[in-house]
Phi, psi and omega in degrees: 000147189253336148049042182282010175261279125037293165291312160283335144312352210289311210293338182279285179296357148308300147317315166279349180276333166284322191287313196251011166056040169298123179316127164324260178036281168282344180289311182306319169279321158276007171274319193296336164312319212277271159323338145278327177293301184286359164248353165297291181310323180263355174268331195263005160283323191264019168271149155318147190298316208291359171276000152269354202281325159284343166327307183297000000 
């Protein structure tokens, strides 16, 4: 996995995860929070609007 949401995010919560001494644990979870949150975001830019609009 390439995991290009992720990577980009890295250098900052990475930074924050050192400052605020955070369990591997959790580091491990919010970078995947992360890389999900950016492909969530890139699959529902490319739907069409009118296709929620039947949806209602």
């Amino acid at each position: 996995m390439r995991l290009p949401y992720l990577r980009k995010a890295a250098p900052t919560s990475l930074a924050t995860a050192r400052a605020q001494h955070w369990d591997p644990a959790e580091v491990v979870r919010a970078r995947l929070q992360e890389e999900a949150v950016g492909r969530d975001a890139a699959t529902f830019a490319d739907e069409p609007q009118e296709r929620f609009l039947w949806a209602l």
